[in-house]
CSV table of C-alpha atoms and ligand atoms in Angstrom, one decimal:
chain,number,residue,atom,x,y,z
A,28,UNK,CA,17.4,37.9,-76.7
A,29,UNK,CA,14.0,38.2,-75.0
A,30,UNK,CA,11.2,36.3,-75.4
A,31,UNK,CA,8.0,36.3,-73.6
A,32,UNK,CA,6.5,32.7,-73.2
A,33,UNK,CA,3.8,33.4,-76.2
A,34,UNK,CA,6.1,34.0,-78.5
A,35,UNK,CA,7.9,31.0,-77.7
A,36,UNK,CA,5.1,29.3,-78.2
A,37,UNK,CA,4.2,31.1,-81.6
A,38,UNK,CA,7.2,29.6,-82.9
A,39,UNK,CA,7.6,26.5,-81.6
A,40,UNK,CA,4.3,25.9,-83.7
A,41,UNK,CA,4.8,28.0,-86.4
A,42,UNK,CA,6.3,24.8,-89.1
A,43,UNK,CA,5.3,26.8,-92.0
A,44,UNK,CA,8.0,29.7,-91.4
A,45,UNK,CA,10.9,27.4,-89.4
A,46,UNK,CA,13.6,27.8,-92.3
A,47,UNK,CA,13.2,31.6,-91.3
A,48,UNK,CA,13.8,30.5,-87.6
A,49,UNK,CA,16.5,28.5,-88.4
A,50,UNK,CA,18.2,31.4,-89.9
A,51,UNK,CA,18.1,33.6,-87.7
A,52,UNK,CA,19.5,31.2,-85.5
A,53,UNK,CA,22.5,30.2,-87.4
A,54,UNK,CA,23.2,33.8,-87.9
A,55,UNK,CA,23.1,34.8,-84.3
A,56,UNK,CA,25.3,31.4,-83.8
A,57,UNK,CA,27.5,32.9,-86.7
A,58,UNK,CA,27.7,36.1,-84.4
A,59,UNK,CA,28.4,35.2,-80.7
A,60,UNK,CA,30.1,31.7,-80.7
A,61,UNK,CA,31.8,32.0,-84.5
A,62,UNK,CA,31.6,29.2,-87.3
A,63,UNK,CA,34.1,27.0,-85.3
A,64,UNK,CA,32.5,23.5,-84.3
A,65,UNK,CA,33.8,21.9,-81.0
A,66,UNK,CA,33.9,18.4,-80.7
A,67,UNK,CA,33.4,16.4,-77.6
A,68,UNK,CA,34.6,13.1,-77.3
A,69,UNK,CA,32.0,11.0,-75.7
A,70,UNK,CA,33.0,7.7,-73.5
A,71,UNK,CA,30.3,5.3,-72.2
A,72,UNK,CA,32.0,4.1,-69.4
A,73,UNK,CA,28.8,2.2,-67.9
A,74,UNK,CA,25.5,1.1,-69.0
A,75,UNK,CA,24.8,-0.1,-65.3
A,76,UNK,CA,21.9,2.5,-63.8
A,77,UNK,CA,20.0,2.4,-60.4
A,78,UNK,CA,17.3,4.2,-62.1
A,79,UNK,CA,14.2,3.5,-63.7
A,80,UNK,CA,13.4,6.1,-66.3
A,81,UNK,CA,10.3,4.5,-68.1
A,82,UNK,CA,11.8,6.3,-71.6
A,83,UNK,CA,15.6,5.0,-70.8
A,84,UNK,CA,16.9,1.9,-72.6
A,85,UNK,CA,19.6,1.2,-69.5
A,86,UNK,CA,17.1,1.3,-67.2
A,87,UNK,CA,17.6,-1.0,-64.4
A,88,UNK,CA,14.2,-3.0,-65.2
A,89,UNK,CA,15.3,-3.9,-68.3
A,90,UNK,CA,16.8,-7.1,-67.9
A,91,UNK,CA,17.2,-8.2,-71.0
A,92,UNK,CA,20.3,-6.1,-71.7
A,93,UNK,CA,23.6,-7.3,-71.4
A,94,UNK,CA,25.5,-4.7,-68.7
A,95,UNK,CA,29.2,-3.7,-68.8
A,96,UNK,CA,31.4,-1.3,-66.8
A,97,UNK,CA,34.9,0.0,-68.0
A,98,UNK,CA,37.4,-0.2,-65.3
A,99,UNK,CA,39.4,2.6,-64.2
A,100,UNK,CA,42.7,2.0,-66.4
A,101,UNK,CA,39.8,1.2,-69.2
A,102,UNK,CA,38.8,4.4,-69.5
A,103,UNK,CA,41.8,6.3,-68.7
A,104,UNK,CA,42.7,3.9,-71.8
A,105,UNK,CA,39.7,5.4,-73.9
A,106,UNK,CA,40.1,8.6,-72.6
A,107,UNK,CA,44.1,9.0,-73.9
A,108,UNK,CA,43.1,7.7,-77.5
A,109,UNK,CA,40.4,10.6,-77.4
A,110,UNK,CA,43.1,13.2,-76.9
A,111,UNK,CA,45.7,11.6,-79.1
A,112,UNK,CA,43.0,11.6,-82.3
A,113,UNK,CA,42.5,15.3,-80.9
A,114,UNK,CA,39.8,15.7,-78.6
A,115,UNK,CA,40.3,18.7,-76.4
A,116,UNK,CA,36.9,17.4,-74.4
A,117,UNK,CA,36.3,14.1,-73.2
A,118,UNK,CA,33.0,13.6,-72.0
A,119,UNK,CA,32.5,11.0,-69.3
A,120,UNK,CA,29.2,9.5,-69.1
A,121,UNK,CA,27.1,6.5,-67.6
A,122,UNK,CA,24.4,5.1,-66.2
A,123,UNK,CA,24.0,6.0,-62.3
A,124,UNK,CA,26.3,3.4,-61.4
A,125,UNK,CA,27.5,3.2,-57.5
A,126,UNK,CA,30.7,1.0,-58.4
A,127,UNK,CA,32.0,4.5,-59.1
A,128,UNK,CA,32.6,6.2,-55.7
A,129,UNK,CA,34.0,9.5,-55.3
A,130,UNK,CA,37.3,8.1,-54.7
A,131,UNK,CA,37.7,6.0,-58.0
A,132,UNK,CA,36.3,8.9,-59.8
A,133,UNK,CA,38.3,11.2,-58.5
A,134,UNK,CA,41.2,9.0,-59.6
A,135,UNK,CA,40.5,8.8,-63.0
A,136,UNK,CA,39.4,12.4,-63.2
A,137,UNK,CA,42.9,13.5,-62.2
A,138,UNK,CA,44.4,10.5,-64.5
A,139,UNK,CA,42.5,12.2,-67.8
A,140,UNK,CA,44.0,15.5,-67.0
A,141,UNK,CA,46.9,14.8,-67.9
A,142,UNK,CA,46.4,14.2,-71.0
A,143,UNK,CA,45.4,18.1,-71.0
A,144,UNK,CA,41.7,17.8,-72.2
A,145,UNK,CA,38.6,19.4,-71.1
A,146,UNK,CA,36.7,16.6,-69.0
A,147,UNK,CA,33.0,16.8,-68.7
A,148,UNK,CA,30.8,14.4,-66.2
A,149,UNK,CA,27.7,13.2,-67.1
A,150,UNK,CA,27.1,11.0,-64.5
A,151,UNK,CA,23.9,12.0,-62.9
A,152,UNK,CA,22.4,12.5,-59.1
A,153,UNK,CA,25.4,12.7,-56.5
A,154,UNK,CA,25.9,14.8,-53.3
A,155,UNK,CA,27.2,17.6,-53.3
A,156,UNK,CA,30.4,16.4,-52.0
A,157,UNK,CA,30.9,13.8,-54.8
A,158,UNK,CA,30.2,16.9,-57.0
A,159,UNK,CA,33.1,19.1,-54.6
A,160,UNK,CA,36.0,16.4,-54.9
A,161,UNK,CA,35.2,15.8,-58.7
A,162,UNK,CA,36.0,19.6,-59.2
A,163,UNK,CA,39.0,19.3,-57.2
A,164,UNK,CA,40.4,16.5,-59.0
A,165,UNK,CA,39.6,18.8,-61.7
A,166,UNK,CA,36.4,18.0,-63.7
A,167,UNK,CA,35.6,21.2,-65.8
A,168,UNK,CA,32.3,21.2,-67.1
A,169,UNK,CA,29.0,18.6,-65.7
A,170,UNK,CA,25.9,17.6,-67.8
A,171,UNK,CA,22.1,16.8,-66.5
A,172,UNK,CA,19.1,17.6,-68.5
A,173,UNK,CA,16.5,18.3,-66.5
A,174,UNK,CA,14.6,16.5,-68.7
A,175,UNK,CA,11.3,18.2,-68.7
A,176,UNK,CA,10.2,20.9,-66.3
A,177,UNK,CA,6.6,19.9,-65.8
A,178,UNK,CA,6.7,18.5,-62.6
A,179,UNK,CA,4.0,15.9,-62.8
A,180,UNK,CA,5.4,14.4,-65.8
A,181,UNK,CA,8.6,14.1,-64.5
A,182,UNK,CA,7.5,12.2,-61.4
A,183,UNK,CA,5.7,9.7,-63.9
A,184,UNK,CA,8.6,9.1,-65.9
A,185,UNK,CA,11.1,9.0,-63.5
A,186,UNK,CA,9.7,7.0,-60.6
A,187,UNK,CA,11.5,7.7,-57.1
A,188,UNK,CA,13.2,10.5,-58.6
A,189,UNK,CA,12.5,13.9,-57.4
A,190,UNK,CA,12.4,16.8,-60.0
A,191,UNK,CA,13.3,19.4,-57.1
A,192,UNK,CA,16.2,17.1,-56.3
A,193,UNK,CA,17.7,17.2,-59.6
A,194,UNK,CA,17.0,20.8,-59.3
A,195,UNK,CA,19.0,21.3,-56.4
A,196,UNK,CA,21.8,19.3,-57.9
A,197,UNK,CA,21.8,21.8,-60.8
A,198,UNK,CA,22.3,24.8,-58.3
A,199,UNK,CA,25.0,23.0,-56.7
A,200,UNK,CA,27.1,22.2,-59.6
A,201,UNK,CA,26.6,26.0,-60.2
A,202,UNK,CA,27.8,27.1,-56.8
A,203,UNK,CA,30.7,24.9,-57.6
A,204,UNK,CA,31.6,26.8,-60.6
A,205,UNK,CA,31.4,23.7,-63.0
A,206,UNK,CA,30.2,25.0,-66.5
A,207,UNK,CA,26.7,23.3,-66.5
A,208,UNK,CA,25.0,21.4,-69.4
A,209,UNK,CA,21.6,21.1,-69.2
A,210,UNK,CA,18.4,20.2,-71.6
A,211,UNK,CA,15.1,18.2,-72.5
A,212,UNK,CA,13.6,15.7,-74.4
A,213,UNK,CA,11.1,16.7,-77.2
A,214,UNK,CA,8.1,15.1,-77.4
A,215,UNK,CA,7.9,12.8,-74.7
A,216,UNK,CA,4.1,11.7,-74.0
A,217,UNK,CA,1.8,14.2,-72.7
A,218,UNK,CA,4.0,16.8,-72.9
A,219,UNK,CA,2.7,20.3,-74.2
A,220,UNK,CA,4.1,22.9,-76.2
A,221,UNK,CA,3.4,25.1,-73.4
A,222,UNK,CA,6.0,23.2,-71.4
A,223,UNK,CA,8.6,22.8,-74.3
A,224,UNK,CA,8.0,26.7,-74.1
A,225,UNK,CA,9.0,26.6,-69.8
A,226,UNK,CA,11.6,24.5,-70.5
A,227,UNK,CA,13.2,26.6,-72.5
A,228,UNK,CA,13.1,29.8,-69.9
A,229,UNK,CA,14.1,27.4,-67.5
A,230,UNK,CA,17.0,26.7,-69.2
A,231,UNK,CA,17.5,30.4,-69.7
A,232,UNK,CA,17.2,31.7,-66.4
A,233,UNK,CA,19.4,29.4,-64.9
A,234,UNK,CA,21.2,29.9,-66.8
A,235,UNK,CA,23.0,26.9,-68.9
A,236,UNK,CA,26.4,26.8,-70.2
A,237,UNK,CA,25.2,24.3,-73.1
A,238,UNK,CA,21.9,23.0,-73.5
A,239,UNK,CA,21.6,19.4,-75.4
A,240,UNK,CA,17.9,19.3,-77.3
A,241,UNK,CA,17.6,16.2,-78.6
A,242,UNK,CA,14.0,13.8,-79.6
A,243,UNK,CA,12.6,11.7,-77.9
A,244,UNK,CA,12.6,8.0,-79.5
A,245,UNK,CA,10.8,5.5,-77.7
A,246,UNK,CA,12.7,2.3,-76.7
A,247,UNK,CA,11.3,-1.1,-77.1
A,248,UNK,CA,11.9,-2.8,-73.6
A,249,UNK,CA,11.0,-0.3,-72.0
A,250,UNK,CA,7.6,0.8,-70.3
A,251,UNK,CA,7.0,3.6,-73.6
A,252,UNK,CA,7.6,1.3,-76.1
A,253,UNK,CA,4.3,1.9,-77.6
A,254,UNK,CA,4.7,6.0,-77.6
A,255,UNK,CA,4.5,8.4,-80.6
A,256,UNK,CA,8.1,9.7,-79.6
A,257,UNK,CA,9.3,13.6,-80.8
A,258,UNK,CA,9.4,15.0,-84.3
A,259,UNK,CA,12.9,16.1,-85.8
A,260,UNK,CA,11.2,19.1,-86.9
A,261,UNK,CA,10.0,20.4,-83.4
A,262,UNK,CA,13.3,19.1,-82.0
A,263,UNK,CA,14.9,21.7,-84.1
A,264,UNK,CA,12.9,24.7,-83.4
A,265,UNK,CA,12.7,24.4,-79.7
A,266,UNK,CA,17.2,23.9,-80.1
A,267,UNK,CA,16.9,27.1,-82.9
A,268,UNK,CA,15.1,28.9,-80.5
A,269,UNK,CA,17.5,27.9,-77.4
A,270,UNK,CA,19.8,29.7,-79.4
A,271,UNK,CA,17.7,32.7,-79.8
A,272,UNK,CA,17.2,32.6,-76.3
A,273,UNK,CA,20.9,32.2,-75.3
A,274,UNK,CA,22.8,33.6,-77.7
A,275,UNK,CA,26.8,32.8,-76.9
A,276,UNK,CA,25.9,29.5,-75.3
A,277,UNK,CA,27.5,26.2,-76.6
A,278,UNK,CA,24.4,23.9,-78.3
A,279,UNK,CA,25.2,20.2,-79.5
A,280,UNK,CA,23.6,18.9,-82.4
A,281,UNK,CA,22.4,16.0,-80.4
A,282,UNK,CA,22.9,12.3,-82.1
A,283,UNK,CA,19.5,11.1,-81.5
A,284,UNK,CA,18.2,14.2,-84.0
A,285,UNK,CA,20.9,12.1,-86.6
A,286,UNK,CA,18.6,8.9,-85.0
A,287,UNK,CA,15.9,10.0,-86.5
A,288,UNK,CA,17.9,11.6,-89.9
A,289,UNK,CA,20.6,10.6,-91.3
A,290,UNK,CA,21.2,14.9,-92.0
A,291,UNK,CA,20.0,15.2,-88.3
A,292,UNK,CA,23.0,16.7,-87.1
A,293,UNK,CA,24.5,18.5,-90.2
A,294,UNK,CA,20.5,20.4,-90.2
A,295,UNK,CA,21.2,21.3,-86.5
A,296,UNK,CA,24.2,23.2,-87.5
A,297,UNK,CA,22.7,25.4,-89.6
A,298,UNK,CA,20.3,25.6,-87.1
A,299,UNK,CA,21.7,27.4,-84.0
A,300,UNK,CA,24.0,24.3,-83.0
A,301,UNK,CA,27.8,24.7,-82.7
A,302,UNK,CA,29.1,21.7,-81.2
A,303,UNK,CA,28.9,18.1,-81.8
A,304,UNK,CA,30.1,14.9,-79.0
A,305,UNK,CA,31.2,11.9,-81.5
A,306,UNK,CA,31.3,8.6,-80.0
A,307,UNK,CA,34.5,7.6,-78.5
A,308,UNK,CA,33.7,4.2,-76.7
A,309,UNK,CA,35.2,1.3,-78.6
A,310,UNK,CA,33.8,-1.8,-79.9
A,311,UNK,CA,30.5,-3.9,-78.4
A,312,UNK,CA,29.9,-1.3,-75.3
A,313,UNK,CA,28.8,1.3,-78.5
A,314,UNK,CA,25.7,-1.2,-79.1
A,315,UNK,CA,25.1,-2.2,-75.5
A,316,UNK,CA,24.9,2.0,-74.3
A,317,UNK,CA,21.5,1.8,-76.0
A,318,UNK,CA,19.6,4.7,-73.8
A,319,UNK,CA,17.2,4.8,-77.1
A,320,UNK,CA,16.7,2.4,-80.4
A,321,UNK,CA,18.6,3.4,-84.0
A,322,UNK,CA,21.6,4.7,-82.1
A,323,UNK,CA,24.3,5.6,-84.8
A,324,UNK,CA,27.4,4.7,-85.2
A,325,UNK,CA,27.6,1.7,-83.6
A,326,UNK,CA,29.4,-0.2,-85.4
A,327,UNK,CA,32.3,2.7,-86.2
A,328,UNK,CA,35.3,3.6,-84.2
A,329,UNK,CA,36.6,6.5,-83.2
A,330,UNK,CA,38.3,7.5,-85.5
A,331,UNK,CA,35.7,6.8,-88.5
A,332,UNK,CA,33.2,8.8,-86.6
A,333,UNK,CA,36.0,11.8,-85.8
A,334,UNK,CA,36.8,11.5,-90.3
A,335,UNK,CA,33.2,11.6,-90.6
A,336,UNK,CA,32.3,14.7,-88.7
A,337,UNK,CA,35.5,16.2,-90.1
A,338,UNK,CA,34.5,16.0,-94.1
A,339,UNK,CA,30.5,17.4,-92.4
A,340,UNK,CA,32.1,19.7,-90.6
A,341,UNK,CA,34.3,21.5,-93.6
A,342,UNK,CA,31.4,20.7,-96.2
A,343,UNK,CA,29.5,22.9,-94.3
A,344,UNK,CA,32.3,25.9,-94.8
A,345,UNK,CA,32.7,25.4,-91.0
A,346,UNK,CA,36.0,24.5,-89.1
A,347,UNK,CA,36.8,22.1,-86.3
A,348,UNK,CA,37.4,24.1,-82.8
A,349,UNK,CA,41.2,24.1,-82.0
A,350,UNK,CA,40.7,25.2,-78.0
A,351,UNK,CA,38.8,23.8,-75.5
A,352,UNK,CA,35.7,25.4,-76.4
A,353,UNK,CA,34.2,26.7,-73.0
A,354,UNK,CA,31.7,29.2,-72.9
A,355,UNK,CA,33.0,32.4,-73.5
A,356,UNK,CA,30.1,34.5,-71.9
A,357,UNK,CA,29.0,38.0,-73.9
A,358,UNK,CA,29.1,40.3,-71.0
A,359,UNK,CA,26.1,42.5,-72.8
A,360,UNK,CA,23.8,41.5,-75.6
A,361,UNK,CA,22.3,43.8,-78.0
A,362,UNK,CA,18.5,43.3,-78.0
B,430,5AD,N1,15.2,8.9,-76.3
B,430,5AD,C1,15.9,10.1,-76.5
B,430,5AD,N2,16.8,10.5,-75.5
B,430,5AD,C2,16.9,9.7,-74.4
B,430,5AD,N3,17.6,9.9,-73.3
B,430,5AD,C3,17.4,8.9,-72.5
B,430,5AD,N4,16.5,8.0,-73.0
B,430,5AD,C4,16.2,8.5,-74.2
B,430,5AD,C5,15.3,8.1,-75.3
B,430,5AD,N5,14.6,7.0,-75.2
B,430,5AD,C6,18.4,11.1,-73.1
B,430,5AD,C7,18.1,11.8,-71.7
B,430,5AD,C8,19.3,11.7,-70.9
B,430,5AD,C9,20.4,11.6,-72.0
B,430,5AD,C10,21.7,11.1,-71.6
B,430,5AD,O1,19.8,10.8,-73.0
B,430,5AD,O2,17.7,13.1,-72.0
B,430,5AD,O3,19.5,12.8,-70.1
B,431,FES,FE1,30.2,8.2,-86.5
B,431,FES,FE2,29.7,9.6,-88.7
B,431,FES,S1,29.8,10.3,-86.7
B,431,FES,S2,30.5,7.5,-88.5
């Protein structure tokens, strides 16, 4: 669907008629990706980053957090539980950490696909070679939000980080035919409406594959401690609208909505959302992953979170996804 950026904007305000947007949403997500739910299960093979995000609990100035890295047969390990509880997606992610070199990567990658799962990287910045071999080994699908697409605020929140680079890695992982994930924060400080509202046909005219909205919740050693952080409420209309936007896209209801709610997810499904990436990481690396405060879940395993989403799931009158759950694109939509 088209939208121009003052409509967008309209109803990104508009809190008074959201259950209306909502709707809509959900119905158009009832019409182009069906009333299955795919689940993603989501590893956390490393909390050790290079970065310095000032909104990122595992950023590399905060020292007082206790750092762990899987090893390789670790999280092949993790990775085989996920498909044998019945995970068709495993989701890779971590902090930028350089212990994982293209060629232990590309080990593991082709370890995991034998299991016969969808495997997803989230592993940030890497040259386009890194991003060539991972395919090879064959790594299906790659998530990056962009994070915000003001470029001044990005600069200040992601110090020697360059917004055009990250761009540039988007378009590669593109060229490479990965299906891309991308997405925002809400509400992080000093950002507008107006930009939640470029974000958006950023996003669009990319275009994404998936797009993961989630709020921004400040952490407390880090340098935004002190910030307001994003509103559920907000979080949802700008993920409602995504879906307005992008009609047969695949949209997680994002675990730090559920952060700030304990219905957060189970409200993104009936708002637009259709796919959902439990925790599979096991034991104390679930608290240590902290990118933000109130993290759920931590103290579940796998296969409580998989039972938990399973009861949501059906007591929404939804079902869980069987396949792999890639986007299936609509060649035309009807405006
Ligand atoms: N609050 C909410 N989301 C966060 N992320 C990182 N830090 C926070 C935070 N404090 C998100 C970023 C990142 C994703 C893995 O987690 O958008 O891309
Ligand atoms: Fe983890 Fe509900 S999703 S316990």
């Amino acid at each position: 669907m088209q939208l121009s950026k003052a409509e967008i904007i309209r109803h990104l305000e508009d809190e008074e008629h959201q259950q209306e947007l909502f709707q809509k949403a959900d119905a158009i997500r009832h019409q182009y990706v069906g009333d299955e739910v795919h689940l993603r299960g989501l590893i956390e093979f490393s909390n050790i980053c290079r970065n310095q995000c000032l909104y990122c609990g595992i950023r590399c100035g905060n020292t007082k957090l206790l750092r762990y890295r899987m090893l390789e047969d670790e999280l092949i390990e993790t990775a085989r539980k996920a498909a044998v509880l019945g995970f068709k997606t495993v989701v890779m992610q971590s902090g930028e950490d350089t212990y994982y070199t293209q060629v232990r990567l590309c080990r593991v990658i082709e370890a995991i696909k034998k299991f016969n799962v969808a495997v997803t990287l989230s592993i940030g910045e890497r040259d386009y070679a890194d991003y060539k071999a991972f395919k090879e080994a064959g790594a299906d699908r790659y998530l990056m939000r962009i994070e915000t697409t003001d470029k001044k605020l990005y600069h200040k929140l992601n110090p020697k980080m360059s917004w055009q680079h990250r761009y540039e890695c988007l378009l590669a992982l593109k060229e490479l035919h990965y299906e891309l994930g991308s997405g925002i924060m809400v509400g992080l400080p000093e950002q507008s409406i107006e930009s939640i509202a470029d974000d958006l046909l950023f996003l669009k005219k990319l275009p994404v594959d998936m797009a993961g909205i989630g709020p921004f919740i400040p952490h407390p050693d880090t340098p935004l401690a002190h910030q307001q952080g994003g509103k559920l409420d907000l979080s949802l209309r700008t993920m409602a609208l995504m879906r307005l936007l992008l009609p047969d896209i695949n949209i997680p209801a994002t675990t730090a909505m559920e952060s700030l709610h304990p219905q957060g997810r189970i409200m993104a499904l009936k708002a637009g959302a259709n796919v959902v990436m439990p925790n599979v990481t096991e034991g104390e690396y679930r608290r240590l992953y902290e990118l933000y405060p109130g993290k759920i879940c931590i103290n579940d395993t796998p296969q409580q979170c998989r039972n938990c989403l399973s009861v949501k799931i059906k007591m929404l009158g939804r079902t869980i996804g069987t396949g792999y759950g890639g986007h299936h694109k609509i060649a035309k939509f009807p405006e």
